[in-house]
XYZ file of C-alpha atoms in Angstrom:
271
model
C -29.669 -175.611 104.727
C -29.111 -178.411 107.634
C -32.279 -178.459 109.975
C -31.655 -176.337 113.324
C -31.268 -177.769 116.696
C -34.006 -177.126 119.237
C -33.807 -174.122 121.231
C -31.812 -174.546 124.120
C -33.083 -174.410 127.695
C -32.161 -170.865 129.392
C -31.035 -171.248 132.783
C -31.753 -167.963 133.931
C -32.483 -164.341 132.942
C -31.208 -161.182 134.519
C -32.767 -157.646 133.482
C -31.044 -154.751 133.779
C -33.493 -151.544 134.876
C -32.429 -147.981 134.912
C -29.491 -146.542 133.164
C -26.191 -148.736 134.022
C -22.881 -147.493 132.327
C -21.220 -150.122 130.008
C -18.693 -150.611 132.460
C -20.971 -151.749 135.239
C -22.751 -153.824 132.989
C -19.332 -155.582 131.464
C -18.321 -156.299 135.292
C -21.328 -157.591 135.962
C -21.307 -160.011 133.207
C -17.884 -161.315 134.015
C -18.487 -161.536 137.838
C -21.871 -163.712 137.049
C -20.428 -165.577 133.950
C -22.810 -164.380 131.650
C -22.975 -166.420 128.321
C -25.317 -164.001 126.368
C -25.974 -160.325 126.633
C -28.927 -159.510 124.297
C -30.726 -156.070 123.788
C -33.671 -154.750 121.544
C -31.895 -152.345 118.784
C -32.481 -148.906 119.904
C -30.639 -145.746 119.746
C -29.541 -146.273 123.078
C -28.246 -149.869 122.798
C -26.414 -148.832 119.472
C -24.337 -146.597 121.988
C -24.164 -149.188 124.934
C -23.448 -152.625 123.400
C -20.250 -151.957 121.405
C -18.883 -150.232 124.553
C -19.971 -153.021 126.770
C -18.425 -155.680 123.924
C -15.158 -153.554 124.051
C -14.789 -153.749 127.816
C -15.554 -157.807 127.433
C -12.978 -158.121 124.659
C -15.785 -159.288 122.266
C -17.060 -158.381 118.854
C -20.977 -157.393 119.120
C -23.400 -158.742 116.593
C -25.823 -156.122 115.951
C -28.959 -155.703 114.502
C -29.876 -159.517 114.334
C -32.800 -160.514 112.188
C -32.783 -164.243 112.690
C -31.059 -166.494 114.914
C -29.433 -169.993 113.623
C -28.007 -171.438 116.696
C -26.403 -169.952 120.358
C -23.277 -168.632 118.223
C -24.581 -168.002 114.575
C -26.934 -164.958 113.743
C -28.092 -163.350 110.486
C -27.805 -159.614 110.320
C -28.240 -157.083 107.328
C -25.517 -155.239 105.565
C -25.451 -152.452 103.038
C -28.528 -150.895 104.307
C -30.497 -154.008 104.277
C -29.614 -155.211 100.704
C -27.709 -158.241 101.702
C -28.079 -160.493 104.678
C -24.831 -161.879 106.308
C -24.792 -164.971 108.547
C -22.212 -164.457 111.219
C -20.791 -166.910 113.507
C -18.970 -166.046 116.427
C -15.835 -167.610 118.060
C -15.439 -168.771 121.611
C -16.105 -165.809 123.964
C -17.038 -165.825 127.656
C -19.871 -163.265 127.074
C -21.817 -162.754 123.502
C -23.007 -159.431 123.046
C -26.221 -159.322 120.740
C -29.019 -156.613 119.620
C -32.123 -157.833 117.487
C -34.419 -156.023 115.617
C -37.658 -156.522 117.459
C -39.714 -156.163 114.329
C -37.900 -159.141 112.592
C -39.211 -161.713 114.829
C -43.032 -162.847 115.659
C -44.526 -162.586 118.903
C -44.530 -165.691 120.754
C -47.528 -167.955 120.478
C -49.653 -169.896 122.793
C -48.353 -173.150 122.005
C -46.586 -174.119 125.201
C -45.095 -177.330 123.862
C -43.115 -175.274 121.216
C -41.500 -173.301 123.922
C -38.268 -174.310 125.962
C -38.358 -174.504 129.627
C -39.081 -171.214 131.626
C -36.239 -169.571 133.012
C -36.147 -167.724 136.258
C -35.874 -163.886 135.881
C -34.040 -161.715 138.210
C -33.227 -157.970 138.385
C -29.677 -157.222 138.087
C -30.106 -154.060 140.225
C -27.205 -152.016 138.581
C -26.654 -148.562 139.411
C -25.756 -145.778 137.228
C -22.192 -144.815 137.590
C -22.231 -141.206 139.219
C -18.970 -140.443 137.275
C -20.498 -140.652 133.842
C -23.158 -137.476 134.133
C -25.444 -137.100 131.358
C -25.992 -133.592 130.050
C -29.446 -132.777 128.486
C -29.047 -130.301 125.691
C -32.628 -130.375 124.161
C -35.886 -132.172 124.465
C -38.951 -132.696 122.124
C -42.005 -134.409 121.891
C -44.526 -135.564 119.257
C -47.285 -135.369 121.774
C -50.589 -136.382 121.077
C -51.822 -139.887 121.785
C -50.640 -141.844 118.804
C -49.093 -145.245 119.499
C -45.496 -146.006 119.706
C -43.880 -145.843 116.045
C -41.855 -148.975 116.525
C -44.638 -151.086 117.506
C -47.615 -149.515 115.793
C -49.812 -151.697 113.631
C -50.211 -148.867 111.045
C -47.616 -146.050 109.955
C -48.239 -143.077 107.896
C -44.871 -141.311 107.098
C -44.335 -138.259 105.420
C -41.261 -136.813 103.255
C -39.727 -133.671 101.753
C -42.887 -133.338 99.796
C -44.786 -132.238 102.842
C -42.855 -129.056 102.469
C -43.673 -127.742 106.064
C -44.294 -128.982 109.522
C -47.627 -127.945 109.707
C -48.586 -130.127 107.147
C -47.870 -133.368 108.967
C -51.381 -132.477 110.413
C -52.940 -134.081 107.289
C -50.810 -137.315 108.225
C -52.093 -137.293 111.761
C -55.465 -137.211 110.603
C -54.957 -140.075 108.353
C -53.281 -141.788 110.847
C -56.300 -141.485 113.209
C -58.424 -143.398 110.505
C -56.041 -146.613 110.265
C -55.743 -149.321 112.864
C -53.234 -148.306 115.545
C -51.691 -145.814 113.456
C -48.523 -143.813 114.090
C -46.923 -141.061 112.343
C -43.436 -141.325 110.896
C -40.935 -139.025 108.853
C -37.944 -139.585 106.344
C -34.518 -138.339 107.215
C -34.953 -135.581 104.819
C -38.282 -134.340 106.524
C -36.328 -134.414 110.238
C -33.305 -132.735 108.654
C -35.544 -129.937 107.176
C -36.829 -129.339 110.877
C -40.462 -130.521 109.893
C -40.646 -132.996 112.731
C -38.393 -134.305 115.703
C -35.877 -136.959 115.192
C -38.023 -139.355 117.282
C -40.180 -139.722 114.227
C -37.488 -140.816 111.729
C -37.808 -144.183 109.952
C -34.668 -145.679 108.170
C -31.159 -146.864 108.730
C -30.438 -143.892 111.076
C -33.841 -143.733 112.542
C -36.396 -146.188 113.578
C -36.663 -149.757 111.796
C -40.542 -150.708 111.614
C -42.434 -153.420 110.227
C -46.094 -152.682 110.673
C -49.075 -154.425 108.819
C -49.624 -151.261 106.826
C -47.091 -148.534 106.008
C -48.114 -145.562 104.100
C -45.232 -143.453 102.638
C -46.649 -140.113 101.463
C -44.352 -137.394 99.495
C -41.210 -139.863 100.163
C -39.049 -140.462 97.462
C -37.654 -143.937 98.472
C -33.857 -143.466 99.221
C -32.073 -146.593 100.221
C -31.613 -145.121 103.805
C -35.567 -144.951 104.146
C -36.489 -148.368 102.484
C -33.897 -150.335 104.972
C -36.099 -148.957 108.047
C -39.466 -150.247 106.261
C -39.239 -152.435 103.480
C -40.477 -155.469 105.609
C -43.712 -154.005 106.389
C -46.374 -156.042 105.343
C -48.457 -153.822 102.835
C -46.901 -150.561 101.508
C -48.672 -147.939 100.121
C -46.828 -144.969 98.164
C -48.460 -141.587 97.518
C -46.166 -139.336 95.375
C -46.596 -137.238 92.213
C -43.327 -138.475 90.622
C -44.157 -141.557 88.936
C -40.575 -142.349 88.636
C -40.009 -142.064 92.393
C -38.219 -145.254 93.668
C -40.714 -145.919 96.452
C -42.823 -147.259 93.874
C -40.530 -150.237 93.311
C -41.230 -151.485 96.709
C -44.808 -150.475 97.107
C -47.688 -152.767 97.121
C -49.887 -149.993 95.858
C -49.030 -146.513 94.397
C -50.905 -143.518 93.876
C -49.420 -140.957 91.139
C -50.938 -137.755 92.759
C -50.154 -134.351 94.629
C -50.303 -135.578 98.454
C -52.465 -132.113 99.415
C -55.144 -133.525 97.179
C -54.892 -137.279 97.856
C -54.373 -137.474 101.545
C -57.631 -135.544 102.568
C -59.537 -137.433 100.264
C -58.092 -140.807 101.646
C -58.931 -139.585 105.158
C -62.531 -138.462 104.148
C -63.134 -141.874 102.513
C -61.849 -143.883 105.486
C -63.737 -141.868 107.849
C -66.791 -142.399 105.804
C -66.431 -146.113 105.512
C -65.741 -146.432 109.684
C -69.170 -148.130 110.894
């Protein structure tokens, strides 16, 4: 491919705080002649970004994993099995969401960065005509790191059989660096754990240094949310489970025997 142009200088950045509605964001972008509206991919932005784009008469580019230039982006398709390079035609404001896990953190080399831009708070207020009704709430509790940014993730699937068995994964996660607990869609749908722990195409996309899949078969929906992990370890009693096709290390064993033993050995090796 042809060499990429150097990053263009960003004149100014405005930060949206609070919960402004799509209409107020779109109106502000129009009034301020905003060139790009960029947000991290999340359940919230999956809802808001297309609404803002529709109000602006633009097509949103979602889940970007690479940036070619100011109007050309790479995004996954077909549950991550294909990558598409998307070029956006002329539009007053380009709406983009990016997967934070697809980009490395900025280094310390100041020479490699463009000139710093001024950052201001857009100070948009929520629209009182769009009330939010809280139907239910749940929390995983504990002091584990955030799932989306954790260095290590220990996830359980249908093989966990019951929510109380996720205590085994909590204990294992406590023995790995900055470990968080996740779950497959099957485990969430079965009511074992709250939705906030779901990893996959319809959950959170993670790319930790270590991903441990326990009792997870490896459906495409789940793989699309974790296959970019640096090291993948799978524990499953089914030797034919698809998860072993993407795993760097696999253990064919009963998780109720293997996980406590793994936890014990890790605890014993901790200086």
